[in-house]
PDB file of C-alpha atoms in Angstrom:
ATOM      1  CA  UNK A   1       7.667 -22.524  -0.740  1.00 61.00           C
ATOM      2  CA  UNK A   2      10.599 -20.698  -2.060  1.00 68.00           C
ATOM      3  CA  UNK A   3      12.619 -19.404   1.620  1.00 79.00           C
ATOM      4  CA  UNK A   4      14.958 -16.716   0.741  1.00 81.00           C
ATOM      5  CA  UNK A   5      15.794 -13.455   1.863  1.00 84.00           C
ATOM      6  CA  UNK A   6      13.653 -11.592   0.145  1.00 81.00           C
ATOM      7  CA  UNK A   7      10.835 -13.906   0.291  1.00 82.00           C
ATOM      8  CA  UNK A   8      11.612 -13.822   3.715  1.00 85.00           C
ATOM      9  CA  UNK A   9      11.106  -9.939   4.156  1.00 88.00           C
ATOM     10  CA  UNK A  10       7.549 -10.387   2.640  1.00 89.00           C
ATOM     11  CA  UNK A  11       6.651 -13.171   4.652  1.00 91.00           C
ATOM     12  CA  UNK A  12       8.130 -10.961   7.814  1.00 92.00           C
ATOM     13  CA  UNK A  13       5.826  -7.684   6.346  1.00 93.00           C
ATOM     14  CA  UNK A  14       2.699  -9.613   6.539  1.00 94.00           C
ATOM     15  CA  UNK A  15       3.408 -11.093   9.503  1.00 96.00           C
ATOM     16  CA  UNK A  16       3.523  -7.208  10.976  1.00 96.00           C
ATOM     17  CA  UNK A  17       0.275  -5.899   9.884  1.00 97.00           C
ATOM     18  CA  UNK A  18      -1.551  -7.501  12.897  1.00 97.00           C
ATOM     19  CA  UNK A  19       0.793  -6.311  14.916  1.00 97.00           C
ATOM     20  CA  UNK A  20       0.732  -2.931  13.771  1.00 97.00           C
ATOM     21  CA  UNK A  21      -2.987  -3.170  13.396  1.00 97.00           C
ATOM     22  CA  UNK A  22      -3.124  -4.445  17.419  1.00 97.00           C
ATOM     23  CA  UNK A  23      -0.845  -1.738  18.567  1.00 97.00           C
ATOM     24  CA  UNK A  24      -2.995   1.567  16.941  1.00 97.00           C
ATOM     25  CA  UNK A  25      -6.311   0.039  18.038  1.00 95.00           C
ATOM     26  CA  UNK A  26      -4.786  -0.180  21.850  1.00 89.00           C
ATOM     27  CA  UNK A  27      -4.622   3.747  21.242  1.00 84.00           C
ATOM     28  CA  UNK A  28      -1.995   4.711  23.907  1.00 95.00           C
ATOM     29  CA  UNK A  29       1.171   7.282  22.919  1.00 96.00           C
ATOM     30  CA  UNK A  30       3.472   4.035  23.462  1.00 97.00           C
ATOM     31  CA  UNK A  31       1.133   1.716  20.824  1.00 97.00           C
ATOM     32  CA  UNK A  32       0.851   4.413  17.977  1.00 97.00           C
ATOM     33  CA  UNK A  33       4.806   4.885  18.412  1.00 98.00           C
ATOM     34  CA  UNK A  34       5.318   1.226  18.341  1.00 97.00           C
ATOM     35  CA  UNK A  35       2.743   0.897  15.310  1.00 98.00           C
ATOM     36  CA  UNK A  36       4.958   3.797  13.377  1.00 98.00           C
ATOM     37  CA  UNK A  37       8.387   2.020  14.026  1.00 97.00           C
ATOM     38  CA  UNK A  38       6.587  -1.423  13.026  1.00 97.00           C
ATOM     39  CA  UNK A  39       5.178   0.081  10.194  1.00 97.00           C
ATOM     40  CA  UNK A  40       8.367   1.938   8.911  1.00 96.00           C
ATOM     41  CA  UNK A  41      10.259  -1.289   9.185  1.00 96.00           C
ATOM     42  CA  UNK A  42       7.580  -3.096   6.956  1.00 94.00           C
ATOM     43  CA  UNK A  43       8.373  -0.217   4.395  1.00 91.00           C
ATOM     44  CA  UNK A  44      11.480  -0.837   4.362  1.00 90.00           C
ATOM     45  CA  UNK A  45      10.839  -4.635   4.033  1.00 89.00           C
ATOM     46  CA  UNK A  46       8.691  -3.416   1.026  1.00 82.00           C
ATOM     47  CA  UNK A  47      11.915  -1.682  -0.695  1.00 82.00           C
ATOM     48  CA  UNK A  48      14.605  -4.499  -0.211  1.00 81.00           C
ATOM     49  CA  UNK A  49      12.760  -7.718  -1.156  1.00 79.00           C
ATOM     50  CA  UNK A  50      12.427  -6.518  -4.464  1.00 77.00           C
ATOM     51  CA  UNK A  51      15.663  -5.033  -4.650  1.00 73.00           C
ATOM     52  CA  UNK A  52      17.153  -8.121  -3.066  1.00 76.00           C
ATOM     53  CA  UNK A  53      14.975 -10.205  -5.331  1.00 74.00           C
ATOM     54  CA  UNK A  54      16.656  -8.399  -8.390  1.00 77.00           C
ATOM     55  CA  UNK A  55      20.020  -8.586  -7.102  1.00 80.00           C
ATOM     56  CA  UNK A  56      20.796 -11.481  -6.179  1.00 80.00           C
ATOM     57  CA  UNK A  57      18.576 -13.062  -9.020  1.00 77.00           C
ATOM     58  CA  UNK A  58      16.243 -14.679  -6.354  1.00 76.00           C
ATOM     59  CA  UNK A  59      12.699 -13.735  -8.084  1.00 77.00           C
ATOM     60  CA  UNK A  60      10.259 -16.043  -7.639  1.00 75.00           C
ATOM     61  CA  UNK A  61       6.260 -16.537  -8.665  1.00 72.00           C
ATOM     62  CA  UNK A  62       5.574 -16.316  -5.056  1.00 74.00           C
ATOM     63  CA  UNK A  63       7.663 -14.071  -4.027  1.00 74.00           C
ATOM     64  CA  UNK A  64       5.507 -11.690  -7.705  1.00 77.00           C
ATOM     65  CA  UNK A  65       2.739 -12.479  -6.270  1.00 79.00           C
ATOM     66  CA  UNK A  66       2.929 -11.578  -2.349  1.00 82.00           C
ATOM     67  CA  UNK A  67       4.578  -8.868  -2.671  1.00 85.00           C
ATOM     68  CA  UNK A  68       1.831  -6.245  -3.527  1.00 84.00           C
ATOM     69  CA  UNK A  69      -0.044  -8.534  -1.719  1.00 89.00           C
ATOM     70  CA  UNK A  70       1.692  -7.547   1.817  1.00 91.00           C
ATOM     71  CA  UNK A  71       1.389  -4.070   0.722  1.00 91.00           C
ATOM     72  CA  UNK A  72      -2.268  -4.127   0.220  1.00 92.00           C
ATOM     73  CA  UNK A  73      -2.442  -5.633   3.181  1.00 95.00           C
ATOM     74  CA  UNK A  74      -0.517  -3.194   5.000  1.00 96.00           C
ATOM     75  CA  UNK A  75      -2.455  -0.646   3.848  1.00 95.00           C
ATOM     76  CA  UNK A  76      -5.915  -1.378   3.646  1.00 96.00           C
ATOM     77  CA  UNK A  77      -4.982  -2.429   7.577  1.00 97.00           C
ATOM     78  CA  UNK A  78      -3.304   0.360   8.723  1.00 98.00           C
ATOM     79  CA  UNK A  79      -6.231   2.451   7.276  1.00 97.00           C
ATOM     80  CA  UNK A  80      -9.120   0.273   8.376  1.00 97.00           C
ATOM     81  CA  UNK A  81      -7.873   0.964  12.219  1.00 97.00           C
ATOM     82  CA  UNK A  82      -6.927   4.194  12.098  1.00 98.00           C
ATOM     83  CA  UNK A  83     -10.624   4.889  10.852  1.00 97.00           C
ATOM     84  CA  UNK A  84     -11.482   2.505  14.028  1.00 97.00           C
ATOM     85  CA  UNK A  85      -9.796   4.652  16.721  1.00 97.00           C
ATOM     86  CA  UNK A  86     -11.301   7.230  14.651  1.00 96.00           C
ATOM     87  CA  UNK A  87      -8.106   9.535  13.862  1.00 97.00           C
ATOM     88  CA  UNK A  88      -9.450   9.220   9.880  1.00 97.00           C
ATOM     89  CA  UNK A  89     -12.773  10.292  10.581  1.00 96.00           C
ATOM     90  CA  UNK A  90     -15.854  12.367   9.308  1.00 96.00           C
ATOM     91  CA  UNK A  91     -14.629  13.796   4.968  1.00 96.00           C
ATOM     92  CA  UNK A  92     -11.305  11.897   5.347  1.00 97.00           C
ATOM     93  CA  UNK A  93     -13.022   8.951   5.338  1.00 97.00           C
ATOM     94  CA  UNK A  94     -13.623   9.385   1.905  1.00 97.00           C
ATOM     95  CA  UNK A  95     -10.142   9.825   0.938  1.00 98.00           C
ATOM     96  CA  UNK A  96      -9.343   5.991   2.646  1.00 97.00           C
ATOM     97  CA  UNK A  97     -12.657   4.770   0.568  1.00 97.00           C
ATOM     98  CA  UNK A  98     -11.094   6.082  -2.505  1.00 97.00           C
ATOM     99  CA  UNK A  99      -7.475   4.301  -1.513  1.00 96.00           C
ATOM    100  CA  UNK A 100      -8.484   1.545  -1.108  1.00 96.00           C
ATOM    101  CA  UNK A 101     -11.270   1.107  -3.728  1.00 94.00           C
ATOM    102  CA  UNK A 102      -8.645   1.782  -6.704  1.00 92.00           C
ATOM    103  CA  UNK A 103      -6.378  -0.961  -4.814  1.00 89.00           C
ATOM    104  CA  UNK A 104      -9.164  -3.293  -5.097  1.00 91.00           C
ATOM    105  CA  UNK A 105     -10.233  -2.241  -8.921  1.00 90.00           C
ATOM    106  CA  UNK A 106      -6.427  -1.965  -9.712  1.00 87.00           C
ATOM    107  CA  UNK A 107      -5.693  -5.375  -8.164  1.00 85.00           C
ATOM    108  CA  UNK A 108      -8.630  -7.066 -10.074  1.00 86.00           C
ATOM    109  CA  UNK A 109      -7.498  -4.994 -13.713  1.00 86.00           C
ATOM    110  CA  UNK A 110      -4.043  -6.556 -13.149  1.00 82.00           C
ATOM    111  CA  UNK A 111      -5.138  -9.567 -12.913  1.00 82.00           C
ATOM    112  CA  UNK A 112      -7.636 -10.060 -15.532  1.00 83.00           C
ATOM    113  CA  UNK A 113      -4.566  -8.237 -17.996  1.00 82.00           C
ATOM    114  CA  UNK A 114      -2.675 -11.081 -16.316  1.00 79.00           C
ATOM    115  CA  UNK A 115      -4.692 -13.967 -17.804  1.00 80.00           C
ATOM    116  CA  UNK A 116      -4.324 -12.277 -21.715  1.00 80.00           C
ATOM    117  CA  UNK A 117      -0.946 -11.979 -20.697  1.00 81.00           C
ATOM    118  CA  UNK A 118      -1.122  -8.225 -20.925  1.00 79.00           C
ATOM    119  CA  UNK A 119       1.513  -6.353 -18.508  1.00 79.00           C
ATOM    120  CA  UNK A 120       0.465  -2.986 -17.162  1.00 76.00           C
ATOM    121  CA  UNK A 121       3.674  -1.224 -15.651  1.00 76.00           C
ATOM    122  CA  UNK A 122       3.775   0.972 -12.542  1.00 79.00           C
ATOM    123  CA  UNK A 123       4.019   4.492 -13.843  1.00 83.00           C
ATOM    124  CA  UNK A 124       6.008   6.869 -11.826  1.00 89.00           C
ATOM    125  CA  UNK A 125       3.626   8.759 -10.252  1.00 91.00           C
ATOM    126  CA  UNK A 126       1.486   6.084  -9.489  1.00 87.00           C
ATOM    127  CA  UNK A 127       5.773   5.791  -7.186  1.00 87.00           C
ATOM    128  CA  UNK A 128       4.758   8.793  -6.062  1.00 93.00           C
ATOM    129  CA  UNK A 129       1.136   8.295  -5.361  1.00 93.00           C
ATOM    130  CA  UNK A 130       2.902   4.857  -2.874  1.00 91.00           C
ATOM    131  CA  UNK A 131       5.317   7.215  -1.538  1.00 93.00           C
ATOM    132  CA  UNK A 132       3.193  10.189  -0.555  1.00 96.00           C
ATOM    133  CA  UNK A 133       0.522   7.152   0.940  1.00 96.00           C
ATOM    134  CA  UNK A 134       3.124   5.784   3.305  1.00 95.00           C
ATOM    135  CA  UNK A 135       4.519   8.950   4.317  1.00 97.00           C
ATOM    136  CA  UNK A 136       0.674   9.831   5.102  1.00 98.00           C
ATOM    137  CA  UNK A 137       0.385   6.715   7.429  1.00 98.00           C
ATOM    138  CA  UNK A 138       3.002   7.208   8.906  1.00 97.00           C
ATOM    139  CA  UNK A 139       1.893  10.579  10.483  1.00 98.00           C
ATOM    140  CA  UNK A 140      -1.334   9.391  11.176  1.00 98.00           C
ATOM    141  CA  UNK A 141      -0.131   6.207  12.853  1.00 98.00           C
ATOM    142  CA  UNK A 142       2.025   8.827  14.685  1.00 97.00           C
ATOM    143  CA  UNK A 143      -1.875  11.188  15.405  1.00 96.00           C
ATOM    144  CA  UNK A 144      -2.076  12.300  19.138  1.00 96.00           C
ATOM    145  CA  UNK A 145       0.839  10.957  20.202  1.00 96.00           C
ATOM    146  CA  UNK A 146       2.767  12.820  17.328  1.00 97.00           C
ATOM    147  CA  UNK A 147       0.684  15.994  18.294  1.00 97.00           C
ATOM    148  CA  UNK A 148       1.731  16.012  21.591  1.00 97.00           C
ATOM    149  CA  UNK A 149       5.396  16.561  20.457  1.00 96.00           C
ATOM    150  CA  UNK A 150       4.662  18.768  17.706  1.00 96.00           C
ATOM    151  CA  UNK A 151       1.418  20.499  17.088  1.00 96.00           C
ATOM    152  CA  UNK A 152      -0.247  19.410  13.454  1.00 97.00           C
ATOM    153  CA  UNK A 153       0.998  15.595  12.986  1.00 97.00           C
ATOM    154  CA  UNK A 154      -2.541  14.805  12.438  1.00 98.00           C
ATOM    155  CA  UNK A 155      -3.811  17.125   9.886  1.00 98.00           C
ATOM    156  CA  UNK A 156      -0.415  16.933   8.289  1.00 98.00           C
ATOM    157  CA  UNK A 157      -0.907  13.422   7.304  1.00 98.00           C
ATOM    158  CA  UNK A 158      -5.011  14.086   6.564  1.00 98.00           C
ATOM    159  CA  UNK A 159      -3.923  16.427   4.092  1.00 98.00           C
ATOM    160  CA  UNK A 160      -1.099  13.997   2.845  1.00 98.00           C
ATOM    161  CA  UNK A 161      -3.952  11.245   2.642  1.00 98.00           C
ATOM    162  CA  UNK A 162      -6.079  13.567   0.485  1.00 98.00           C
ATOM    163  CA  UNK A 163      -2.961  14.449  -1.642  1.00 98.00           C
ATOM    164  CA  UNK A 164      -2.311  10.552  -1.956  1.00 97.00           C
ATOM    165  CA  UNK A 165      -6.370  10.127  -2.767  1.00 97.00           C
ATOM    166  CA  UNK A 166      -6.165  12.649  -5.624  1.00 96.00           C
ATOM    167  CA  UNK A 167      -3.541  10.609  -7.587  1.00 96.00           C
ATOM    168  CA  UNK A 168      -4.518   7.914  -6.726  1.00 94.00           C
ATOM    169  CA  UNK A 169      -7.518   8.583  -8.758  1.00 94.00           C
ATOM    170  CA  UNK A 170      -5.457   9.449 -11.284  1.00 93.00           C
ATOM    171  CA  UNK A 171      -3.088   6.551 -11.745  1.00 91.00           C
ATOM    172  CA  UNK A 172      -6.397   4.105 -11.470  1.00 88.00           C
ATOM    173  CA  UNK A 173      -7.998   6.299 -14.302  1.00 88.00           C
ATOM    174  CA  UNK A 174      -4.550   5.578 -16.089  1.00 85.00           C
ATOM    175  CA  UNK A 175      -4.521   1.806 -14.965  1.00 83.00           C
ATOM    176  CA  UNK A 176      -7.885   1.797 -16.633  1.00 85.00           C
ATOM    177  CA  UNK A 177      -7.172   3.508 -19.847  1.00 84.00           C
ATOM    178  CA  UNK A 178      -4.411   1.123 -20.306  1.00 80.00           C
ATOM    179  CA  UNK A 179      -6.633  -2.079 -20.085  1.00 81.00           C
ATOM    180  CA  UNK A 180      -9.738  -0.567 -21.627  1.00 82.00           C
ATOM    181  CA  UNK A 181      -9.040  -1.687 -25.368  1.00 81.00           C
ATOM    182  CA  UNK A 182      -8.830  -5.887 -23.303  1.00 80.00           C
ATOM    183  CA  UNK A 183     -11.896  -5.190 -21.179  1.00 79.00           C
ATOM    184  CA  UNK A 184     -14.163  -3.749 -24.082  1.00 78.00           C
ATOM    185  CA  UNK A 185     -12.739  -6.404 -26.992  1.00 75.00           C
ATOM    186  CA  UNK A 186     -14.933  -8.877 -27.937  1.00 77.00           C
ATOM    187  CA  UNK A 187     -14.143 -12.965 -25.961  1.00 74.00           C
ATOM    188  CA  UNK A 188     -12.026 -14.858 -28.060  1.00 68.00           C
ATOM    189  CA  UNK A 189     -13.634 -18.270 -29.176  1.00 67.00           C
TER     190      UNK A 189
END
């Protein structure tokens, strides 16, 4: 097992999602504040071991292959208990079954392209679509403790969810377009 920085920033990311997964379903103010600092740190984890990684030349196969990993993790987490304590509830729930059904379909495209040896790179909005998901968990983690201290932290990051929903939509339709000329082409013998 490769130990390096970077490879120990992933390691330390999925080592947080229980945490921050513990601290929203114990629903206090101090628990959703301490599952928003936990969580931006494991963003932040998320940016520097593959900017580490790059440069200090320290890539490795495990360090490819747990890295969107952790963030899958992270996120499929974060949104499973936030529809537990019920602060994604009733429609939005749709927009986290739409999240987290491209990660799946993505996850499971990327890998069958993997084994023809067909890369599929991460398109900038599909960036965007990552960025405008965190920043959308990060409110909601935030909910009625957030609201207390400024009225609207909750639907802020609802509508920020649905904004993240609608491209991510898009960018799996484009993910998809991509591999559809490997899924539909006849097995090679």
């Amino acid at each position: 097992m490769p130990v390096n920085l970077p490879n120990l920033l992933t390691y330390a990311r999925i080592l947080m999602v229980p945490i921050v997964v513990g601290c929203v379903v114990y629903d206090t103010d101090w628990g959703r504040w301490t599952a928003l600092g936990i969580f931006a740190l494991a963003a932040i984890t998320d940016f520097f071991d593959g900017y580490l990684a790059r440069a200090w030349e320290q890539q490795s196969n495990l360090g490819r292959m747990l890295d969107p990993i952790a963030d899958k993790l992270l996120v499929a987490a974060v949104l499973l208990a936030l529809t537990r304590v019920g602060t994604i509830a009733g429609f939005s729930f749709w927009a986290a079954l739409v999240i987290l059904s491209r990660e799946i379909l993505v996850s499971g495209l990327r890998e069958f392209l993997a084994e023809l040896r067909v890369s599929v790179p991460v398109s900038q909005l599909a960036k965007w679509k990552t960025t405008i998901q965190m920043i959308a968990l990060g409110f909601l983690l935030a909910g009625p403790a957030g609201d207390k201290l400024v009225a609207g932290v909750t639907e802020l990051g609802i509508g920020l969810l649905w904004a993240a929903a609608i491209l991510t939509l898009y960018t799996g339709y484009d993910y998809f377009r991509a591999g559809i000329k490997h899924l539909t082409a006849p097995i090679a013998k």
